[in-house]
CSV table of C-alpha atoms in Angstrom, one decimal:
chain,number,residue,atom,x,y,z
A,97,MET,CA,-35.5,61.2,74.5
A,98,LEU,CA,-34.2,60.7,71.0
A,99,THR,CA,-32.8,63.7,69.2
A,100,ASP,CA,-34.0,64.6,65.7
A,101,LEU,CA,-30.9,63.1,64.2
A,102,GLU,CA,-31.2,59.9,66.2
A,103,ALA,CA,-34.9,59.7,65.1
A,104,GLU,CA,-33.9,60.1,61.5
A,105,ASN,CA,-31.3,57.4,61.8
A,106,THR,CA,-33.7,55.1,63.4
A,107,ALA,CA,-36.3,55.7,60.7
A,108,LEU,CA,-33.6,55.1,58.0
A,109,LEU,CA,-32.6,51.8,59.6
A,110,GLN,CA,-36.2,50.7,59.8
A,111,PHE,CA,-36.7,51.5,56.1
A,112,LEU,CA,-33.6,49.6,55.1
A,113,TYR,CA,-34.7,46.5,57.0
A,114,ALA,CA,-38.3,46.7,55.8
A,115,CYS,CA,-37.5,47.4,52.2
A,116,PRO,CA,-38.5,44.4,50.0
A,117,THR,CA,-35.7,45.2,47.5
A,118,GLY,CA,-31.9,44.7,48.1
A,119,LEU,CA,-30.1,48.0,48.7
A,120,ILE,CA,-26.4,48.3,48.5
A,121,GLU,CA,-24.1,51.4,48.9
A,122,PHE,CA,-20.6,50.7,47.5
A,123,ALA,CA,-17.5,52.5,46.3
A,124,ALA,CA,-16.0,52.7,42.8
A,125,ASP,CA,-13.9,49.6,43.4
A,126,GLY,CA,-16.9,47.6,44.6
A,127,THR,CA,-16.3,47.8,48.3
A,128,VAL,CA,-19.6,47.5,50.1
A,129,GLY,CA,-20.3,50.3,52.6
A,130,MET,CA,-23.8,49.3,53.6
A,131,ALA,CA,-26.3,46.6,52.5
A,132,ASN,CA,-29.8,45.7,53.8
A,133,PRO,CA,-30.8,42.1,54.7
A,134,ILE,CA,-32.6,41.5,51.4
A,135,ALA,CA,-29.4,42.3,49.5
A,136,MET,CA,-27.4,39.9,51.6
A,137,GLN,CA,-30.0,37.2,51.2
A,138,LEU,CA,-29.5,37.5,47.4
A,139,LEU,CA,-25.7,37.9,47.4
A,140,LEU,CA,-24.5,35.4,49.9
A,141,PRO,CA,-25.6,32.3,48.0
A,142,ILE,CA,-24.0,33.6,44.8
A,143,SER,CA,-20.7,34.5,46.4
A,144,GLY,CA,-20.4,31.3,48.5
A,145,ALA,CA,-18.6,33.3,51.2
A,146,PRO,CA,-19.9,34.0,54.8
A,147,PHE,CA,-19.6,37.7,54.2
A,148,VAL,CA,-19.9,40.0,51.2
A,149,THR,CA,-17.5,42.9,51.3
A,150,ASN,CA,-17.1,43.6,47.6
A,151,LEU,CA,-20.0,43.7,45.1
A,152,PHE,CA,-17.9,43.0,42.0
A,153,GLU,CA,-16.3,40.0,43.6
A,154,ALA,CA,-19.6,38.6,44.9
A,155,LEU,CA,-21.1,38.8,41.4
A,156,SER,CA,-17.9,37.9,39.4
A,157,SER,CA,-19.2,34.5,38.5
A,158,CYS,CA,-22.4,35.7,36.9
A,159,ALA,CA,-22.0,39.4,36.2
A,160,PRO,CA,-18.4,40.3,35.5
A,161,ASP,CA,-19.6,43.1,33.2
A,162,LEU,CA,-20.8,45.3,36.1
A,163,ARG,CA,-17.3,46.8,36.5
A,164,ASN,CA,-17.2,47.6,32.7
A,165,LEU,CA,-20.6,49.3,33.0
A,166,LEU,CA,-19.3,51.6,35.7
A,167,ASP,CA,-16.0,52.3,33.9
A,168,ALA,CA,-17.9,53.2,30.7
A,169,PHE,CA,-20.2,55.6,32.5
A,170,GLU,CA,-18.6,59.0,32.0
A,171,PRO,CA,-21.0,61.5,33.7
A,172,GLY,CA,-20.3,62.6,37.3
A,173,HIS,CA,-23.7,61.2,38.4
A,174,GLY,CA,-26.7,59.5,37.1
A,175,THR,CA,-28.2,56.1,36.3
A,176,VAL,CA,-25.4,53.7,35.2
A,177,CYS,CA,-27.9,50.8,34.4
A,178,GLU,CA,-31.5,50.1,35.0
A,179,GLY,CA,-33.0,46.7,35.4
A,180,HIS,CA,-29.7,45.0,34.2
A,181,ARG,CA,-30.4,41.3,34.2
A,182,ILE,CA,-28.0,39.0,36.0
A,183,PHE,CA,-28.5,35.3,35.3
A,184,VAL,CA,-27.3,33.2,38.2
A,185,GLY,CA,-26.6,29.6,37.1
A,186,GLY,CA,-25.5,29.9,33.5
A,187,GLY,CA,-28.5,31.7,32.0
A,188,LYS,CA,-30.7,28.6,31.6
A,189,GLY,CA,-34.4,28.5,31.8
A,190,ARG,CA,-34.5,27.6,35.5
A,191,ALA,CA,-31.7,30.0,36.5
A,192,THR,CA,-32.3,32.7,39.1
A,193,VAL,CA,-32.6,36.1,37.5
A,194,LEU,CA,-31.8,39.3,39.3
A,195,ALA,CA,-32.6,42.8,38.2
A,196,CYS,CA,-29.8,45.3,39.1
A,197,THR,CA,-30.1,49.1,38.9
A,198,ILE,CA,-27.0,51.2,39.7
A,199,VAL,CA,-27.0,55.0,40.3
A,200,LYS,CA,-23.8,56.9,40.5
A,201,MET,CA,-24.0,59.5,43.3
A,202,SER,CA,-20.4,60.7,43.0
A,203,ALA,CA,-17.0,59.6,41.7
A,204,GLU,CA,-16.6,57.3,44.7
A,205,ARG,CA,-20.2,56.5,45.8
A,206,TYR,CA,-22.8,54.3,44.1
A,207,ILE,CA,-26.1,52.9,45.1
A,208,ALA,CA,-27.4,49.6,43.7
A,209,THR,CA,-30.7,47.8,44.0
A,210,LEU,CA,-31.2,44.1,43.5
A,211,GLY,CA,-34.4,42.2,43.0
A,212,ASP,CA,-35.3,38.6,42.1
A,213,ILE,CA,-37.3,38.7,38.9
A,214,SER,CA,-37.1,34.9,38.1
A,215,LYS,CA,-40.9,34.5,38.0
A,216,GLN,CA,-41.3,37.5,35.8
A,217,VAL,CA,-38.7,36.1,33.3
A,218,VAL,CA,-40.5,32.7,33.3
A,219,GLN,CA,-43.8,34.5,32.5
A,220,GLU,CA,-42.1,36.5,29.8
A,221,ARG,CA,-40.9,33.3,28.1
A,222,ARG,CA,-44.3,31.7,28.4
A,223,LEU,CA,-45.9,34.8,26.8
A,224,LYS,CA,-43.3,34.6,24.0
A,225,GLU,CA,-44.1,31.0,23.4
A,226,ALA,CA,-47.8,31.8,23.2
A,227,GLU,CA,-47.2,34.7,20.8
A,228,THR,CA,-45.1,32.4,18.7
A,229,TRP,CA,-47.8,29.8,18.6
A,230,PHE,CA,-50.5,32.2,17.6
A,231,ALA,CA,-48.3,33.6,14.8
A,232,SER,CA,-47.7,30.1,13.4
A,233,LEU,CA,-51.3,29.2,13.8
A,234,LEU,CA,-52.2,31.8,11.2
A,235,ASP,CA,-49.9,30.4,8.6
A,236,GLY,CA,-50.4,27.0,7.0
A,237,ILE,CA,-53.0,25.5,9.3
A,238,ASP,CA,-53.8,21.9,8.3
A,239,ASP,CA,-56.4,21.0,10.9
A,240,VAL,CA,-57.9,22.9,13.9
A,241,ALA,CA,-60.6,21.8,16.2
A,242,VAL,CA,-62.2,24.0,18.9
A,243,MET,CA,-64.0,22.8,22.0
A,244,SER,CA,-65.9,24.6,24.8
A,245,LEU,CA,-65.7,23.2,28.4
A,246,ASP,CA,-67.7,24.0,31.4
A,247,GLU,CA,-66.2,24.9,34.7
A,248,ALA,CA,-65.8,21.2,35.6
A,249,GLY,CA,-63.9,20.5,32.4
A,250,ARG,CA,-66.7,18.7,30.6
A,251,ILE,CA,-67.3,19.3,26.9
A,252,ASP,CA,-70.4,21.3,26.1
A,253,ALA,CA,-69.7,22.4,22.5
A,254,VAL,CA,-67.4,21.3,19.7
A,255,THR,CA,-66.7,22.3,16.1
A,256,PRO,CA,-67.3,19.8,13.3
A,257,SER,CA,-63.6,19.6,12.6
A,258,ILE,CA,-63.2,17.6,15.8
A,259,LEU,CA,-64.1,14.5,13.7
A,260,ARG,CA,-61.0,14.9,11.5
A,261,GLN,CA,-58.9,15.7,14.5
A,262,THR,CA,-59.9,12.8,16.8
A,263,ALA,CA,-62.0,10.4,14.6
A,264,LEU,CA,-64.8,10.9,17.1
A,265,ALA,CA,-68.3,12.1,16.2
A,266,PRO,CA,-69.2,15.5,17.7
A,267,GLU,CA,-72.6,14.4,19.0
A,268,ASN,CA,-70.9,11.7,21.1
A,269,LEU,CA,-68.6,14.1,22.9
A,270,ILE,CA,-71.1,16.4,24.7
A,271,GLY,CA,-70.9,15.9,28.4
A,272,LEU,CA,-67.6,13.9,28.4
A,273,PRO,CA,-64.6,15.1,30.3
A,274,LEU,CA,-61.8,16.3,28.1
A,275,GLU,CA,-59.6,13.4,29.3
A,276,ALA,CA,-61.9,11.0,27.4
A,277,ILE,CA,-60.7,12.3,24.1
A,278,GLU,CA,-57.4,14.1,24.8
A,279,ARG,CA,-54.9,11.4,24.8
A,280,PRO,CA,-51.2,12.3,24.7
A,281,ASP,CA,-48.9,9.6,23.4
A,282,ALA,CA,-48.1,7.0,26.2
A,283,VAL,CA,-44.4,7.7,26.0
A,284,SER,CA,-44.7,11.5,25.9
A,285,SER,CA,-44.1,13.8,28.9
A,286,ALA,CA,-47.3,15.8,28.3
A,287,PRO,CA,-48.9,17.4,31.3
A,288,SER,CA,-52.3,15.9,32.2
A,289,VAL,CA,-55.5,17.7,31.3
A,290,GLY,CA,-56.0,18.5,35.0
A,291,GLU,CA,-52.6,20.1,35.2
A,292,ALA,CA,-53.3,22.1,32.0
A,293,LEU,CA,-56.6,23.4,33.5
A,294,VAL,CA,-54.9,24.4,36.8
A,295,THR,CA,-52.2,26.3,34.9
A,296,ALA,CA,-54.8,28.0,32.7
A,297,GLN,CA,-56.7,29.1,35.8
A,298,ARG,CA,-53.5,30.6,37.2
A,299,ASP,CA,-52.0,32.2,34.1
A,300,GLY,CA,-55.1,32.5,31.8
A,301,TRP,CA,-53.8,29.9,29.3
A,302,HIS,CA,-51.7,26.8,28.9
A,303,LEU,CA,-49.9,25.6,25.8
A,304,TYR,CA,-48.5,22.1,25.0
A,305,GLU,CA,-47.1,20.6,21.8
A,306,GLY,CA,-46.3,16.9,21.3
A,307,TRP,CA,-47.4,13.5,20.0
A,308,HIS,CA,-51.1,12.5,20.6
A,309,VAL,CA,-53.1,9.4,19.8
A,310,HIS,CA,-55.8,9.6,17.1
A,311,GLY,CA,-59.2,7.9,17.7
A,312,THR,CA,-57.9,5.2,15.3
A,313,CYS,CA,-54.9,4.7,17.6
A,314,GLU,CA,-52.6,6.4,15.1
A,315,ARG,CA,-50.0,8.9,16.4
A,316,TYR,CA,-50.1,12.5,15.2
A,317,TRP,CA,-48.3,15.8,16.2
A,318,CYS,CA,-50.7,18.1,18.0
A,319,GLN,CA,-50.6,21.5,19.6
A,320,ARG,CA,-53.1,22.1,22.5
A,321,LEU,CA,-54.0,25.5,23.8
A,322,VAL,CA,-56.3,25.8,26.8
A,323,THR,CA,-57.6,29.3,27.7
A,324,VAL,CA,-60.0,30.5,30.5
A,325,ARG,CA,-63.3,31.9,29.3
A,326,HIS,CA,-64.8,34.7,31.4
A,327,ASP,CA,-68.3,36.2,31.6
A,328,GLN,CA,-68.0,39.5,29.6
A,329,ASP,CA,-71.5,40.7,30.3
A,330,GLY,CA,-71.7,40.0,34.0
A,331,GLU,CA,-69.2,40.3,36.8
A,332,GLY,CA,-66.3,38.8,34.8
A,333,GLY,CA,-66.4,35.4,36.6
A,334,GLN,CA,-65.1,32.2,35.0
A,335,LEU,CA,-67.5,30.4,32.7
A,336,GLY,CA,-65.3,27.6,31.6
A,337,TYR,CA,-62.5,26.9,29.1
A,338,THR,CA,-61.8,27.0,25.4
A,339,VAL,CA,-59.6,24.3,24.0
A,340,VAL,CA,-57.9,24.5,20.6
A,341,LEU,CA,-56.4,21.4,19.1
A,342,ARG,CA,-54.1,21.8,16.1
A,343,ALA,CA,-52.9,18.9,14.1
A,344,VAL,CA,-49.6,19.7,12.4
A,345,THR,CA,-48.6,17.6,9.4
A,346,ARG,CA,-45.7,19.9,8.4
A,347,GLN,CA,-44.1,19.2,11.7
A,348,GLY,CA,-40.5,19.6,10.6
A,349,ARG,CA,-41.0,23.1,9.1
A,350,ASP,CA,-43.2,24.4,11.8
A,351,ALA,CA,-40.9,23.1,14.6
A,352,THR,CA,-38.0,24.8,12.9
A,353,GLU,CA,-39.9,28.1,12.7
A,354,LEU,CA,-40.9,27.9,16.3
A,355,ARG,CA,-37.4,27.0,17.4
A,356,ASN,CA,-36.0,29.9,15.5
A,357,LEU,CA,-38.4,32.4,17.0
A,358,LEU,CA,-37.6,31.1,20.5
A,359,THR,CA,-33.8,31.1,20.2
A,360,ARG,CA,-33.1,34.2,18.2
A,361,ASP,CA,-32.8,37.8,19.3
A,362,HIS,CA,-35.8,39.7,17.8
A,363,LEU,CA,-33.8,42.8,16.9
A,364,THR,CA,-30.7,41.5,15.3
A,365,GLY,CA,-31.5,37.9,14.2
A,366,ALA,CA,-28.5,36.7,16.2
A,367,GLY,CA,-28.9,33.9,18.7
A,368,ASN,CA,-30.3,35.0,22.1
A,369,ARG,CA,-28.7,34.6,25.5
A,370,ALA,CA,-30.5,31.4,26.5
A,371,HIS,CA,-29.6,29.7,23.2
A,372,PHE,CA,-25.9,30.7,23.5
A,373,PHE,CA,-25.6,29.2,27.0
A,374,GLU,CA,-27.5,26.1,25.9
A,375,MET,CA,-25.1,25.5,23.0
A,376,ALA,CA,-22.1,26.3,25.2
A,377,GLU,CA,-23.2,23.8,27.8
A,378,ARG,CA,-23.4,21.2,25.0
A,379,GLU,CA,-19.9,21.9,23.9
A,380,LEU,CA,-18.6,21.8,27.4
A,381,ALA,CA,-20.2,18.4,27.9
A,382,ARG,CA,-18.7,17.2,24.7
A,383,PHE,CA,-15.3,18.5,25.8
A,384,ARG,CA,-15.6,16.6,29.1
A,385,ARG,CA,-16.6,13.4,27.4
A,386,TYR,CA,-14.5,13.3,24.2
A,387,ALA,CA,-11.9,16.0,24.8
A,388,THR,CA,-13.1,17.9,21.7
A,389,GLY,CA,-12.0,21.5,22.0
A,390,PHE,CA,-14.0,24.6,21.7
A,391,ALA,CA,-13.5,28.3,22.3
A,392,ILE,CA,-15.6,31.3,23.3
A,393,VAL,CA,-15.2,35.0,22.3
A,394,ALA,CA,-16.8,37.7,24.3
A,395,MET,CA,-17.4,40.9,22.3
A,396,ASP,CA,-18.6,44.4,23.3
A,397,ILE,CA,-19.2,47.4,21.1
A,398,ASP,CA,-17.0,50.3,22.2
A,399,HIS,CA,-18.7,53.5,23.3
A,400,PHE,CA,-22.1,52.2,22.2
A,401,LYS,CA,-24.0,54.5,24.6
A,402,ARG,CA,-22.4,57.5,22.9
A,403,ILE,CA,-24.0,56.3,19.6
A,404,ASN,CA,-27.4,56.1,21.2
A,405,ASP,CA,-27.0,59.5,22.9
A,406,THR,CA,-25.7,61.4,19.9
A,407,GLU,CA,-27.4,59.7,17.0
A,408,GLY,CA,-30.5,58.2,18.6
A,409,HIS,CA,-31.7,54.7,19.4
A,410,ALA,CA,-32.7,54.1,15.8
A,411,ALA,CA,-29.0,54.5,14.9
A,412,GLY,CA,-28.0,52.1,17.7
A,413,ASP,CA,-30.5,49.5,16.5
A,414,ALA,CA,-29.2,49.8,12.9
A,415,VAL,CA,-25.6,49.4,14.2
A,416,LEU,CA,-26.5,46.2,16.1
A,417,GLN,CA,-28.3,44.8,13.0
A,418,GLU,CA,-25.4,45.6,10.6
A,419,LEU,CA,-22.8,44.4,13.0
A,420,THR,CA,-24.6,41.0,13.3
A,421,ARG,CA,-24.7,40.7,9.6
A,422,ARG,CA,-21.0,41.4,9.2
A,423,CYS,CA,-20.0,39.1,12.0
A,424,LYS,CA,-22.1,36.1,10.9
A,425,ALA,CA,-20.6,36.4,7.5
A,426,GLU,CA,-17.2,35.7,8.9
A,427,LEU,CA,-18.2,32.6,10.9
A,428,ARG,CA,-18.8,29.0,9.9
A,429,PRO,CA,-22.3,27.5,9.8
A,430,GLN,CA,-21.6,25.5,13.0
A,431,ASP,CA,-20.5,28.5,15.0
A,432,THR,CA,-23.0,30.4,17.2
A,433,PHE,CA,-23.2,34.2,17.2
A,434,ALA,CA,-25.5,35.5,19.9
A,435,ARG,CA,-26.5,38.8,21.5
A,436,LEU,CA,-26.1,38.4,25.2
A,437,GLY,CA,-27.6,41.7,26.2
A,438,GLY,CA,-27.4,45.3,25.1
A,439,GLU,CA,-24.2,45.8,23.0
A,440,GLU,CA,-22.7,42.5,24.3
A,441,PHE,CA,-22.3,39.5,22.0
A,442,GLY,CA,-20.8,36.0,22.3
A,443,ILE,CA,-19.2,33.8,19.7
A,444,LEU,CA,-19.0,30.0,20.3
A,445,LEU,CA,-16.6,28.1,18.1
A,446,PRO,CA,-17.1,24.3,18.3
A,447,GLY,CA,-13.9,22.4,17.7
A,448,GLY,CA,-11.9,25.6,17.8
A,449,SER,CA,-8.7,26.3,19.6
A,450,LEU,CA,-7.7,29.4,21.5
A,451,ASP,CA,-5.4,30.5,18.7
A,452,GLU,CA,-8.2,30.0,16.2
A,453,ALA,CA,-10.5,32.1,18.4
A,454,VAL,CA,-8.0,34.9,18.4
A,455,ARG,CA,-7.7,34.8,14.6
A,456,ILE,CA,-11.4,34.8,14.1
A,457,ALA,CA,-11.9,37.6,16.7
A,458,GLU,CA,-9.2,39.7,14.9
A,459,ARG,CA,-11.0,39.1,11.6
A,460,VAL,CA,-14.3,40.1,13.0
A,461,ARG,CA,-12.7,43.2,14.7
A,462,ARG,CA,-11.4,44.3,11.2
A,463,VAL,CA,-14.8,43.9,9.4
A,464,VAL,CA,-16.4,46.0,12.2
A,465,SER,CA,-13.9,48.8,12.3
A,466,GLU,CA,-12.6,49.2,8.8
A,467,VAL,CA,-15.9,50.1,7.0
A,468,PRO,CA,-18.2,52.8,8.6
A,469,PHE,CA,-21.8,51.9,9.4
A,470,ALA,CA,-24.2,53.8,7.1
A,471,PHE,CA,-27.1,55.6,8.8
A,472,GLY,CA,-29.0,58.7,8.0
A,473,GLY,CA,-26.8,59.6,5.0
A,474,LYS,CA,-23.6,59.5,6.9
A,475,GLY,CA,-21.0,56.9,8.1
A,476,LEU,CA,-20.7,56.0,11.8
A,477,SER,CA,-17.3,54.8,13.0
A,478,VAL,CA,-17.7,51.7,15.2
A,479,THR,CA,-15.2,49.5,16.9
A,480,ALA,CA,-15.4,46.6,19.3
A,481,SER,CA,-13.3,44.9,21.9
A,482,PHE,CA,-12.9,41.1,22.3
A,483,GLY,CA,-11.9,38.6,25.0
A,484,CYS,CA,-11.0,35.0,24.1
A,485,VAL,CA,-11.0,31.8,26.2
A,486,ALA,CA,-10.8,28.1,25.7
A,487,PRO,CA,-11.2,25.3,28.4
A,488,GLU,CA,-8.1,23.8,29.7
A,489,THR,CA,-9.4,21.1,32.1
A,490,SER,CA,-12.7,19.1,32.2
A,491,GLY,CA,-13.4,20.5,35.7
A,492,GLN,CA,-14.0,24.1,34.5
A,493,ALA,CA,-17.6,25.4,34.7
A,494,LEU,CA,-19.2,27.5,32.0
A,495,ALA,CA,-19.6,30.4,34.4
A,496,ASN,CA,-15.9,30.4,35.0
A,497,LEU,CA,-15.1,30.3,31.3
A,498,MET,CA,-17.4,33.2,30.7
A,499,ALA,CA,-15.9,35.2,33.6
A,500,SER,CA,-12.4,34.6,32.1
A,501,ALA,CA,-13.6,35.8,28.7
A,502,ASP,CA,-15.1,38.9,30.3
A,503,GLU,CA,-11.9,39.5,32.2
A,504,ALA,CA,-10.0,39.5,29.0
A,505,LEU,CA,-12.6,41.7,27.4
A,506,TYR,CA,-12.2,44.1,30.3
A,507,ARG,CA,-8.4,44.3,29.7
A,508,ALA,CA,-9.0,44.9,26.0
A,509,LYS,CA,-11.2,47.8,26.9
A,510,HIS,CA,-8.7,49.3,29.3
A,511,GLY,CA,-5.9,48.7,26.9
A,512,GLY,CA,-7.3,51.2,24.4
A,513,ARG,CA,-10.3,49.3,23.0
A,514,ASP,CA,-10.6,48.0,19.4
A,515,GLN,CA,-8.4,45.1,20.2
A,516,VAL,CA,-8.4,41.4,21.1
A,517,ALA,CA,-7.2,40.1,24.5
A,518,ILE,CA,-6.7,36.5,25.7
A,519,ALA,CA,-7.8,35.1,29.0
A,520,GLY,CA,-4.9,34.5,31.4
A,521,ARG,CA,-2.5,36.6,29.5
A,522,ASN,CA,-1.8,40.2,30.6
A,523,ARG,CA,-1.5,41.6,27.1
A,524,ALA,CA,-3.6,42.1,24.0
A,525,ALA,CA,-3.4,39.5,21.3
A,526,ALA,CA,-0.8,40.3,18.6
């Protein structure tokens, strides 16, 4: 017969194996003491090794900042990070995204959870695209047509503006399938009407923007939104679809506004993480093809959590916004300044050398530290640490470059903060 302790151990093991979230117990240096099967399923493909014995090493290619988070957490116990997003595969739209929460149990014992939130991130991006589209719809509409479809996708009602949109008379459209009038340009990659309806059934809506063909065979730029229409008075079942067609004659301006909203960080106005990695991948491809140099600077605000804890999150937001303004003023128009997450930023310098990156990082460091940040009638002293890297061979991957920049940043932090360090050199920049 099992003793009470054996029964408890058995129940604990059953819980670990059945838990749908990755659970990892590890030491301050990252050494893994215990991990359940889900954690190993997530970590093994990332590490590329047959076994995972150190959490920091396993995630070094995509989350080199985890060690910094632990080092910066000063209390004896508590939540180090919650839902920290780890982009596996360079941060692009199709990357796997993990959510990591770390709890400090003691000076040498930590518990981490890992979960795959890739689908959630895709849905968030789709929602942001929809919100962007609705915002632009309210300003400067040139021509909008609305149609009602039954459950089979046949047109049962249209607005008079459909004539201007498609050059087809409204009375001739009733009963036709949407495919009869919705004609994307032959060379476009637009999803079919059937695909749009299936997506709308699944997500509640579908949005597409691209070239369409007018009833007179002329091409025009069109935005198409398909939403599911439900019975509001009965049991909430699906009644059909609503289709909105928007012809955009100010394509250039609207496209720029949409692109800005999708590539900028909403709080600071800096580029967002996805935009930074997209631009960095372009520079890396250009480097491989033409040997044109570029450099990357990783930047992290020192003791930012202390600002939030002592002055409040409003002060933290104000610091992030003012820091972005100061930094962008020191950069060239072709440079990219982006917020990568929290208080972490990245600077991409097309055509720049490692020495130029160090000079620019030092200049940015001074404009951050030399003038206090005004908030609530007082000045907040803010400093930042920097890590600089530039590619040396065409075989280097972007993830490795970012890991090197973060390693240099880590040394700058441990060397006293408020300084610039260079990847591969065990000293701060002079």
